[in-house]
Each structure stands twice: as structure tokens, then as C-alpha cells.
Amino acid sequence: MASFERHVFVCQNVRPEGAPRPSCTADGKSELFTQLQQLTRAAGLGRAVRINKSGCLDQCEHGPVVVVYPETVWYGNVQTEDATAIVQEHLVNGQPVERLRLAPDCINTAACPHRP
Amino acid sequence: MASFERHVFVCQNVRPEGAPRPSCTADGKSELFTQLQQLTRAAGLGRAVRINKSGCLDQCEHGPVVVVYPETVWYGNVQTEDATAIVQEHLVNGQPVERLRLAPDCINTAACPHRP
């Protein structure tokens, strides 16, 4: 195979306490990342899909944030317990998890209901 | 705008000395990342294109590695001095830099001329 069928970036960013924008992880560790990785491998997608750590994805007010390429599906406020839905519904069955998607108006915006 | 027009992930991975696979950075710092970011901003693409740090992209034998989504263009053995070509030819003019592209047979393979 050449490129990954899907490449999933999970923000691991952590800022100092008191920073003006929030962090996607408390300490750079992400149980969400681990769960996504383990469930993807358990589903037999270990070579077709890569679960990747990333630095700040710049959607900090909507974190924890995940983006799936090449489809460009953005997920926000993703909790560890959402990993099963992302893997089963999206990575296995090809249907993005609508309830977790960031609204287009919330992506790369200087102001939205979550970023005053 | 909604999603980035292009999202460029620059591997920052560093492994301990003597690890079986090589690292994309010596110490987690990447002048390549800084150059890509500064040149992108200088070209007026600071909002349309995000230069992003990433964890291991799993193409370690071809590092330093960069991948551009949503087009899925993989670059390998990218040196700091290649940043200008990536920004000007690809991010500004829309033409991937062919001399830096990873061969499809070298992406996600267990063995290739660079990964014995």
C-alpha cells in the first residue's frame, strides 16, 4: 500500500497553567490517543489507518480536537469514551460521527460561540 | 473560512540514541518547521495553510518527513533549505516539489531500498 487510507491526528498540546487558550491534554498524555490506537488495531486497521499524535491544531477552544485526513473531518470536545464511536462508525464503517463534528463556523475562526 | 486549504505536518519525532529506527529531529527541535512556518506567513498564507508539528509519521527511514493534506503529498529527506521550495512551489503555486516526494513504494512499506 502507499498512503494511509485515513490519517487521524489527535492533538496532544498542553499549555502552562493560566494560558489564555485552553489545552487539549492536561500533561501531554492522552488516553483518547491510546484508545483510538488500540481500538483501530483491534479492528484490523493497523496498517490502513494511522492514529497520530500532533502538536497544536489551533482549534483550542473546541478541544480535545481530532482531525481525519484526507477527508478533512474535524471532531471537537472528544472524550476518551468517544473513541469507540470514531473507530467503529467512521474508521470501520466510513460514516463520520456527526454528533462530534465541529461546526464549519467554528473551524479557524477568530470568534464563535466557543471562542468569545 | 472553514478548514485549512492545506495542512502541513512536520515530524518532530526523536528517539533515544541507538534506537533501531532513525529520528526526524535530533532533539525535538526543527529548524525546518520554523522555516516552513515563517515562510508561509511571509507569503500571506498564515490563515489558509497551517504548518503543524506532528509526532512520528512512521516513515522514519525517509526522514525528516513532511506530509501535506488533504492532497496527501509525502515528502522525505527534507532539509531546512528545502523549505523555500515547498512554500513557493507547492503552498503558493500549487505544484508539489517532485524532487522531494517519497516514492509510493517507499510509503508504509515494511521493506524498500531505504528500509532493509
XYZ file of N, CA and C in Angstrom:
696
model
N 0.834 -1.205 0.000
C 0.000 0.000 0.000
C 0.869 1.256 0.000
N 0.279 2.317 -0.460
C 1.006 3.584 -0.406
C 0.527 4.368 0.816
N -0.162 5.467 0.610
C -0.568 6.289 1.749
C -1.587 5.572 2.628
N -1.704 6.067 3.843
C -2.753 5.564 4.729
C -4.121 5.861 4.115
N -5.063 4.934 4.312
C -6.429 5.245 3.881
C -6.982 6.423 4.684
N -6.686 6.391 5.951
C -7.048 7.528 6.805
C -5.903 7.823 7.758
N -5.695 9.100 7.995
C -4.624 9.549 8.882
C -5.279 10.462 9.916
N -5.262 9.995 11.143
C -6.026 10.630 12.224
C -5.055 11.341 13.163
N -5.182 12.647 13.279
C -4.297 13.427 14.135
C -5.030 13.818 15.411
N -4.407 13.479 16.524
C -5.001 13.720 17.840
C -4.135 14.757 18.553
N -4.715 15.914 18.840
C -3.917 16.984 19.447
C -3.469 16.584 20.849
N -2.178 16.790 21.091
C -1.591 16.477 22.401
C -1.122 17.737 23.119
N -1.558 18.877 22.657
C -0.943 20.111 23.157
C -1.281 20.368 24.626
N -0.307 20.916 25.318
C -0.507 21.305 26.712
C 0.156 22.662 26.916
N -0.609 23.559 27.501
C -0.086 24.907 27.759
C 0.167 25.091 29.259
N 0.958 26.090 29.590
C 1.170 26.365 31.020
C -0.147 26.787 31.684
N -0.257 26.549 32.960
C -1.436 26.975 33.708
C -1.621 28.488 33.550
N -2.872 28.890 33.337
C -3.154 30.315 33.208
C -3.004 30.856 31.807
N -2.663 29.990 30.848
C -2.513 30.448 29.463
C -3.871 30.935 28.929
N -3.858 31.868 27.979
C -5.128 32.440 27.510
C -5.984 31.468 26.707
N -5.400 30.460 26.121
C -6.199 29.470 25.394
C -6.061 28.111 26.092
N -7.098 27.302 26.015
C -7.056 26.021 26.729
C -6.164 24.995 26.028
N -5.935 23.900 26.700
C -5.082 22.814 26.212
C -5.932 21.607 25.844
N -5.437 20.793 24.919
C -6.146 19.559 24.560
C -5.803 18.393 25.475
N -4.673 18.473 26.166
C -4.349 17.458 27.175
C -3.837 18.182 28.412
N -3.959 17.514 29.546
C -3.535 18.146 30.789
C -2.017 18.096 30.949
N -1.413 17.034 30.444
C 0.017 16.828 30.704
C 0.743 16.213 29.508
N 0.157 16.367 28.312
C 0.785 15.804 27.128
C 0.457 14.339 26.929
N -0.231 13.748 27.899
C -0.655 12.355 27.757
C -2.129 12.326 27.402
N -2.505 11.348 26.611
C -3.852 11.348 26.062
C -4.381 9.920 26.025
N -5.246 9.636 26.957
C -5.889 8.320 26.951
C -6.744 8.178 25.688
N -7.259 9.307 25.185
C -8.000 9.272 23.922
C -7.124 8.717 22.797
N -5.890 9.220 22.706
C -4.964 8.704 21.686
C -4.770 7.198 21.838
N -4.494 6.778 23.050
C -4.224 5.352 23.301
C -5.435 4.499 22.929
N -6.613 4.961 23.304
C -7.821 4.201 22.995
C -8.049 4.117 21.487
N -7.887 5.249 20.800
C -8.068 5.241 19.342
C -7.079 4.268 18.697
N -5.843 4.300 19.154
C -4.818 3.434 18.578
C -5.125 1.959 18.832
N -5.489 1.646 20.049
C -5.737 0.234 20.384
C -6.985 -0.288 19.682
N -8.037 0.509 19.638
C -9.274 0.059 19.005
C -9.100 -0.071 17.488
N -8.294 0.814 16.917
C -8.035 0.728 15.474
C -7.276 -0.552 15.134
N -6.281 -0.856 15.955
C -5.532 -2.105 15.739
C -6.426 -3.320 15.957
N -7.263 -3.265 16.982
C -8.152 -4.392 17.269
C -9.149 -4.609 16.134
N -9.474 -3.544 15.422
C -10.415 -3.651 14.302
C -9.726 -4.113 13.023
N -8.426 -4.382 13.095
C -7.702 -4.873 11.921
C -7.279 -3.777 10.962
N -7.313 -2.527 11.440
C -6.985 -1.393 10.568
C -5.598 -0.819 10.862
N -4.779 -1.612 11.527
C -3.496 -1.082 11.972
C -2.596 -0.579 10.864
N -2.720 -1.129 9.666
C -1.881 -0.633 8.570
C -2.599 0.378 7.680
N -3.904 0.291 7.601
C -4.653 1.194 6.717
C -4.881 2.561 7.340
N -4.939 2.587 8.661
C -5.246 3.842 9.361
C -4.129 4.121 10.347
N -3.629 5.336 10.337
C -2.657 5.706 11.364
C -3.276 6.695 12.329
N -3.169 6.336 13.604
C -3.548 7.270 14.674
C -2.272 7.983 15.076
N -2.253 9.286 14.922
C -1.016 10.061 15.040
C -1.130 11.128 16.116
N -0.083 11.283 16.878
C -0.021 12.427 17.794
C 0.270 13.689 16.998
N -0.336 14.785 17.408
C 0.019 16.043 16.743
C 0.217 17.140 17.760
N 0.963 18.145 17.332
C 1.034 19.379 18.097
C -0.259 20.153 17.938
N -0.266 21.366 18.439
C -1.492 22.190 18.454
C -2.118 22.299 17.066
N -3.413 21.982 16.995
C -4.163 22.063 15.738
C -4.888 23.404 15.615
N -4.725 24.264 16.604
C -5.214 25.653 16.575
C -6.744 25.767 16.654
N -7.370 24.759 17.242
C -8.828 24.842 17.474
C -9.051 24.694 18.989
N -8.233 25.385 19.749
C -8.065 25.105 21.178
C -9.353 25.202 21.986
N -10.243 26.103 21.620
C -11.476 26.278 22.388
C -12.435 25.107 22.181
N -12.132 24.222 21.266
C -13.004 23.086 20.960
C -12.366 21.755 21.306
N -11.331 21.813 22.124
C -10.600 20.591 22.422
C -11.278 19.705 23.437
N -10.809 18.495 23.551
C -9.760 17.866 22.732
C -10.194 17.692 21.279
N -9.269 18.002 20.378
C -9.568 18.065 18.949
C -8.861 16.932 18.201
N -9.577 16.417 17.191
C -9.076 15.353 16.314
C -9.431 15.755 14.884
N -8.524 15.516 13.946
C -8.855 15.742 12.532
C -8.464 14.504 11.730
N -9.331 14.136 10.799
C -9.140 12.937 9.981
C -8.921 13.356 8.529
N -7.761 12.985 8.005
C -7.448 13.240 6.596
C -7.392 11.922 5.835
N -7.571 11.915 4.505
C -7.717 13.087 3.645
C -9.139 13.644 3.565
N -10.056 13.100 4.325
C -11.439 13.592 4.230
C -11.644 14.982 4.810
N -10.720 15.384 5.709
C -10.868 16.642 6.435
C -12.133 16.646 7.275
N -12.233 15.711 8.176
C -13.316 15.682 9.162
C -12.737 16.121 10.500
N -13.289 17.205 11.050
C -12.826 17.744 12.332
C -13.788 17.325 13.433
N -13.220 16.821 14.507
C -14.004 16.498 15.693
C -13.558 17.389 16.853
N -14.538 17.776 17.681
C -14.216 18.605 18.842
C -14.807 18.053 20.120
N -14.220 18.508 21.232
C -14.651 18.072 22.569
C -14.726 16.546 22.629
N -13.727 15.907 22.098
C -13.716 14.445 22.016
C -13.232 13.862 23.351
N -14.041 13.036 23.934
C -13.689 12.403 25.200
C -13.182 10.977 24.940
N -12.494 10.441 25.917
C -11.951 9.087 25.761
C -13.047 8.102 25.377
N -14.212 8.266 25.971
C -15.308 7.319 25.710
C -15.894 7.487 24.301
N -15.479 8.501 23.568
C -15.923 8.653 22.174
C -15.066 7.841 21.201
N -13.989 7.272 21.682
C -13.070 6.568 20.780
C -13.760 5.410 20.065
N -14.599 4.687 20.774
C -15.275 3.544 20.155
C -16.129 3.987 18.972
N -16.881 5.070 19.135
C -17.737 5.541 18.039
C -16.896 5.977 16.839
N -15.812 6.676 17.098
C -14.970 7.137 15.981
C -14.397 5.947 15.223
N -13.933 4.961 15.948
C -13.332 3.809 15.273
C -14.405 2.984 14.557
N -15.459 2.654 15.248
C -16.453 1.760 14.651
C -17.254 2.445 13.546
N -17.761 3.625 13.834
C -18.642 4.275 12.857
C -17.859 4.887 11.704
N -16.752 5.526 12.030
C -16.020 6.261 10.997
C -14.928 5.414 10.338
N -14.009 4.909 11.160
C -12.842 4.242 10.572
C -13.194 2.872 10.002
N -14.122 2.181 10.641
C -14.531 0.877 10.120
C -15.638 1.025 9.083
N -16.691 1.771 9.429
C -17.876 1.829 8.552
C -17.922 3.037 7.617
N -16.990 3.948 7.771
C -16.905 5.054 6.819
C -17.901 6.173 7.024
N -18.581 6.191 8.150
C -19.559 7.250 8.423
C -19.055 8.140 9.561
N -18.684 9.372 9.267
C -18.239 10.254 10.349
C -19.281 10.355 11.464
N -18.812 10.574 12.665
C -19.688 10.652 13.836
C -20.225 12.084 13.925
N -21.418 12.284 13.424
C -21.928 13.648 13.262
C -21.990 14.421 14.576
N -22.345 13.741 15.659
C -22.512 14.458 16.926
C -21.207 15.044 17.450
N -20.089 14.549 16.949
C -18.784 15.031 17.418
C -18.145 16.039 16.469
N -18.752 16.253 15.312
C -18.107 17.121 14.318
C -18.140 18.580 14.752
N -17.049 19.259 14.472
C -17.031 20.703 14.676
C -17.861 21.375 13.595
N -18.654 22.353 13.989
C -19.395 23.138 13.004
C -18.409 23.901 12.125
N -18.683 23.977 10.824
C -17.755 24.711 9.949
C -17.480 26.136 10.440
N -18.488 26.771 11.033
C -18.287 28.135 11.529
C -17.370 28.197 12.739
N -17.084 27.049 13.315
C -16.214 27.006 14.500
C -14.767 26.689 14.140
N -14.499 26.359 12.884
C -13.146 25.961 12.499
C -12.386 27.162 11.956
N -11.229 27.391 12.520
C -10.369 28.504 12.062
C -11.085 29.837 12.067
N -11.785 30.101 13.143
C -12.467 31.370 13.250
C -11.877 32.156 14.415
N -11.853 33.465 14.258
C -11.342 34.295 15.350
C -12.380 34.427 16.453
N -13.643 34.183 16.133
C -14.706 34.290 17.137
C -15.857 33.378 16.753
N -16.324 32.603 17.731
C -17.505 31.762 17.564
C -18.111 31.620 18.958
N -19.245 30.933 19.082
C -19.835 30.845 20.427
C -18.882 30.259 21.467
N -17.880 29.503 21.007
C -16.945 28.887 21.952
C -15.655 29.680 22.102
N -15.495 30.674 21.264
C -14.269 31.484 21.325
C -14.670 32.955 21.322
N -14.975 33.474 22.464
C -15.515 34.832 22.541
C -14.469 35.884 22.157
N -13.531 31.357 6.858
C -13.121 30.109 6.236
C -13.383 28.940 7.179
N -13.497 27.761 6.607
C -13.639 26.566 7.436
C -12.263 25.895 7.565
N -12.108 24.751 6.956
C -10.841 24.037 7.127
C -9.687 24.760 6.446
N -8.506 24.400 6.858
C -7.326 24.929 6.178
C -7.320 24.465 4.723
N -6.830 25.314 3.841
C -6.662 24.860 2.449
C -5.613 23.755 2.379
N -4.574 23.947 3.143
C -3.563 22.885 3.255
C -3.107 22.783 4.701
N -2.883 21.555 5.111
C -2.447 21.295 6.492
C -1.170 20.460 6.395
N -0.087 21.064 6.813
C 1.247 20.502 6.598
C 1.781 19.975 7.936
N 2.032 18.676 7.999
C 2.525 18.071 9.232
C 4.013 17.775 9.097
N 4.771 18.286 10.050
C 6.233 18.148 10.040
C 6.623 17.267 11.222
N 7.191 16.121 10.926
C 7.528 15.186 12.003
C 8.605 15.759 12.917
N 8.336 15.681 14.217
C 9.276 16.194 15.225
C 9.854 15.062 16.064
N 9.674 13.843 15.612
C 9.991 12.722 16.496
C 11.482 12.608 16.772
N 11.775 12.225 17.993
C 13.155 11.975 18.399
C 13.176 10.704 19.239
N 14.084 9.812 18.879
C 14.227 8.556 19.605
C 15.518 8.554 20.414
N 15.609 7.667 21.383
C 16.860 7.575 22.146
C 18.007 7.125 21.240
N 19.199 7.510 21.601
C 20.382 7.092 20.846
C 20.432 5.564 20.775
N 20.738 5.037 19.592
C 20.835 3.594 19.427
C 19.521 2.912 19.106
N 18.432 3.673 18.979
C 17.142 3.069 18.640
C 17.225 2.431 17.253
N 16.425 1.412 16.991
C 16.539 0.683 15.720
C 16.062 1.491 14.510
N 15.204 2.468 14.720
C 14.786 3.304 13.592
C 15.279 4.724 13.843
N 15.545 5.453 12.749
C 16.090 6.806 12.928
C 15.018 7.817 13.355
N 15.476 8.988 13.715
C 14.612 10.071 14.184
C 14.516 11.168 13.135
N 13.414 11.904 13.143
C 13.276 13.034 12.208
C 13.897 14.313 12.743
N 14.079 14.400 14.056
C 14.805 15.542 14.622
C 15.794 15.003 15.643
N 16.838 15.787 15.888
C 17.861 15.332 16.832
C 17.400 15.521 18.272
N 16.619 16.541 18.513
C 16.284 16.882 19.904
C 14.852 17.411 20.029
N 13.995 17.073 19.057
C 12.616 17.559 19.116
C 12.460 18.966 18.583
N 13.581 19.602 18.253
C 13.508 20.945 17.662
C 13.748 20.825 16.171
N 13.099 21.684 15.413
C 13.124 21.533 13.974
C 13.186 22.894 13.303
N 14.355 23.219 12.833
C 14.503 24.477 12.093
C 13.671 24.414 10.815
N 13.486 23.193 10.271
C 12.620 23.031 9.107
C 11.204 23.510 9.421
N 10.675 23.096 10.561
C 9.342 23.553 10.970
C 9.299 25.076 11.044
N 10.273 25.653 11.718
C 10.280 27.110 11.898
C 10.353 27.826 10.559
N 11.189 27.328 9.665
C 11.318 27.963 8.349
C 10.020 27.846 7.554
N 9.418 26.670 7.556
C 8.144 26.493 6.837
C 7.101 27.459 7.390
N 7.038 27.570 8.709
C 6.036 28.440 9.328
C 6.292 29.907 8.970
N 7.528 30.327 9.088
C 7.824 31.737 8.831
C 7.632 32.093 7.353
N 8.057 31.205 6.467
C 7.929 31.488 5.031
C 6.463 31.469 4.599
N 5.677 30.588 5.218
C 4.250 30.523 4.891
C 3.555 31.825 5.304
N 3.883 32.286 6.492
C 3.304 33.555 6.964
C 3.764 34.717 6.091
N 5.032 34.703 5.735
C 5.555 35.795 4.907
C 4.903 35.814 3.533
N 4.440 34.644 3.089
C 3.777 34.559 1.779
C 2.302 34.930 1.867
N 1.842 35.299 3.057
C 0.448 35.707 3.206
C -0.516 34.544 3.343
N 0.022 33.358 3.638
C -0.814 32.157 3.739
C -1.039 31.730 5.186
N -0.812 32.641 6.097
C -0.850 32.278 7.510
C -2.191 31.719 7.970
N -3.289 32.124 7.348
C -4.590 31.585 7.744
C -5.028 30.417 6.871
N -4.608 30.387 5.635
C -5.068 29.336 4.711
C -4.296 28.029 4.895
N -3.070 28.143 5.344
C -2.204 26.963 5.464
C -1.704 26.873 6.896
N -1.843 25.716 7.486
C -1.243 25.540 8.817
C -0.030 24.619 8.732
N 1.075 25.116 9.263
C 2.265 24.289 9.431
C 2.177 23.721 10.848
N 2.130 22.418 10.943
C 1.805 21.756 12.208
C 2.929 20.814 12.642
N 3.232 20.828 13.916
C 4.134 19.802 14.444
C 3.377 18.491 14.545
N 4.073 17.399 14.283
C 3.420 16.107 14.488
C 4.358 15.136 15.183
N 3.748 14.145 15.804
C 4.504 13.007 16.302
C 4.932 12.140 15.141
N 5.477 10.992 15.447
C 6.037 10.092 14.438
C 5.028 9.785 13.337
N 5.444 9.992 12.094
C 4.590 9.711 10.936
C 4.863 8.317 10.367
N 5.765 7.589 10.992
C 6.029 6.174 10.695
C 6.703 5.937 9.344
N 7.421 6.963 8.868
C 8.212 6.806 7.633
C 9.671 7.104 7.992
N 10.114 6.560 9.103
C 11.328 7.011 9.781
C 12.580 6.911 8.916
N 12.651 5.903 8.058
C 13.850 5.722 7.226
C 13.954 6.791 6.142
N 12.913 7.598 5.980
C 12.897 8.613 4.930
C 12.896 10.028 5.494
N 13.216 10.157 6.757
C 13.119 11.447 7.407
C 14.259 12.384 7.070
N 14.071 13.642 7.409
C 12.881 14.244 8.004
C 11.695 14.213 7.036
N 10.532 13.865 7.561
C 9.342 13.632 6.751
C 8.307 14.734 6.979
N 7.626 15.064 5.885
C 6.549 16.063 5.893
C 5.406 15.488 5.069
N 4.155 15.681 5.510
C 3.013 15.269 4.689
C 2.036 16.443 4.595
N 1.497 16.637 3.406
C 0.582 17.744 3.145
C -0.802 17.187 2.840
N -1.774 17.569 3.648
C -3.172 17.182 3.409
C -3.981 18.396 3.036
N -5.160 18.250 2.389
C -5.794 16.982 2.058
C -5.267 16.309 0.792
N -4.244 16.850 0.177
C -3.751 16.260 -1.080
C -3.018 14.941 -0.895
N -2.525 14.724 0.332
C -1.709 13.541 0.623
C -0.441 13.527 -0.227
N 0.337 14.554 -0.069
C 1.663 14.620 -0.693
C 2.702 14.376 0.400
N 3.469 13.318 0.221
C 4.524 12.965 1.193
C 5.884 13.428 0.679
N 6.608 14.107 1.575
C 7.980 14.492 1.264
C 8.941 13.789 2.221
N 10.107 13.413 1.689
C 11.102 12.761 2.523
C 12.470 13.389 2.399
N 13.292 13.106 3.413
C 14.643 13.656 3.479
C 14.620 15.160 3.251
N 13.699 15.825 3.914
C 13.511 17.266 3.724
C 14.489 18.018 4.608
N 15.287 18.836 3.999
C 16.269 19.643 4.726
C 15.733 21.062 4.913
N 16.313 21.745 5.878
C 15.853 23.100 6.172
C 15.858 23.964 4.912
N 16.858 23.774 4.086
C 16.979 24.615 2.894
C 15.941 24.258 1.816
N 15.178 23.200 2.041
C 14.090 22.868 1.106
C 12.796 23.624 1.426
N 12.776 24.309 2.557
C 11.535 24.977 2.973
C 11.068 25.992 1.932
N 11.985 26.711 1.343
C 11.599 27.731 0.358
C 10.893 27.105 -0.835
N 11.400 25.989 -1.331
C 10.765 25.340 -2.486
C 9.373 24.824 -2.115
N 9.231 24.238 -0.942
C 7.913 23.722 -0.549
C 6.916 24.867 -0.448
N 7.328 25.953 0.144
C 6.391 27.069 0.316
C 6.093 27.725 -1.033
N 7.113 28.035 -1.783
C 6.881 28.791 -3.023
C 6.234 27.922 -4.101
N 6.783 26.748 -4.328
C 6.280 25.928 -5.444
C 4.956 25.255 -5.099
N 4.871 24.719 -3.889
C 3.688 23.938 -3.528
C 2.609 24.807 -2.871
N 2.952 25.456 -1.767
C 1.913 26.133 -0.993
C 1.431 27.408 -1.679
N 2.321 28.091 -2.371
C 1.911 29.306 -3.093
C 1.404 28.953 -4.492
N 2.179 28.169 -5.234
C 1.834 27.933 -6.645
C 1.097 26.627 -6.916
N 0.946 25.804 -5.899
C 0.120 24.610 -6.062
C 0.771 23.438 -6.769
N 2.093 23.515 -6.957
C 2.806 22.425 -7.633
C 3.716 21.710 -6.647
N 3.381 20.476 -6.286
C 4.268 19.744 -5.370
C 5.704 19.701 -5.891
N 6.648 19.662 -4.972
C 8.065 19.659 -5.332
C 8.471 18.213 -5.612
N 8.497 17.862 -6.882
C 8.666 16.452 -7.268
C 9.953 15.838 -6.738
N 11.017 16.615 -6.716
C 12.307 16.045 -6.298
C 12.311 15.614 -4.828
N 11.357 16.124 -4.049
C 11.318 15.788 -2.621
C 10.279 14.729 -2.286
N 9.459 14.352 -3.255
C 8.365 13.421 -2.951
C 8.892 12.022 -2.662
N 8.262 11.378 -1.696
C 8.548 9.974 -1.441
C 7.940 9.143 -2.542
N 8.675 8.143 -2.998
C 8.119 7.197 -3.968
C 6.985 6.424 -3.310
N 5.889 6.188 -4.048
C 4.779 5.425 -3.456
C 5.241 4.102 -2.853
N 6.226 3.455 -3.480
C 6.705 2.171 -2.951
C 7.468 2.313 -1.639
N 7.795 3.538 -1.278
C 8.539 3.765 -0.034
C 7.625 4.169 1.121
N 6.330 4.359 0.851
C 5.411 4.821 1.898
C 4.713 3.619 2.516
N 4.791 3.539 3.828
C 4.122 2.453 4.563
C 4.507 1.073 4.056
N 5.767 0.914 3.858
C 6.242 -0.393 3.421
C 7.151 -0.995 4.488
N 7.108 -2.317 4.588
C 7.975 -2.974 5.571
C 9.404 -3.068 5.050
N 9.577 -2.946 3.733
C 10.920 -3.012 3.166
C 10.957 -2.238 1.860
N 11.976 -1.425 1.720
C 12.220 -0.687 0.473
C 13.715 -0.425 0.443
N 14.214 0.190 -0.632
C 15.668 0.389 -0.673
C 16.219 1.160 0.529
N 15.344 1.922 1.210
C 15.801 2.715 2.355
C 15.500 2.024 3.690
N 14.732 0.961 3.611
C 14.369 0.246 4.848
C 14.631 -1.240 4.662
N 15.849 -1.644 4.857
C 16.215 -3.015 4.528
C 15.558 -4.013 5.496
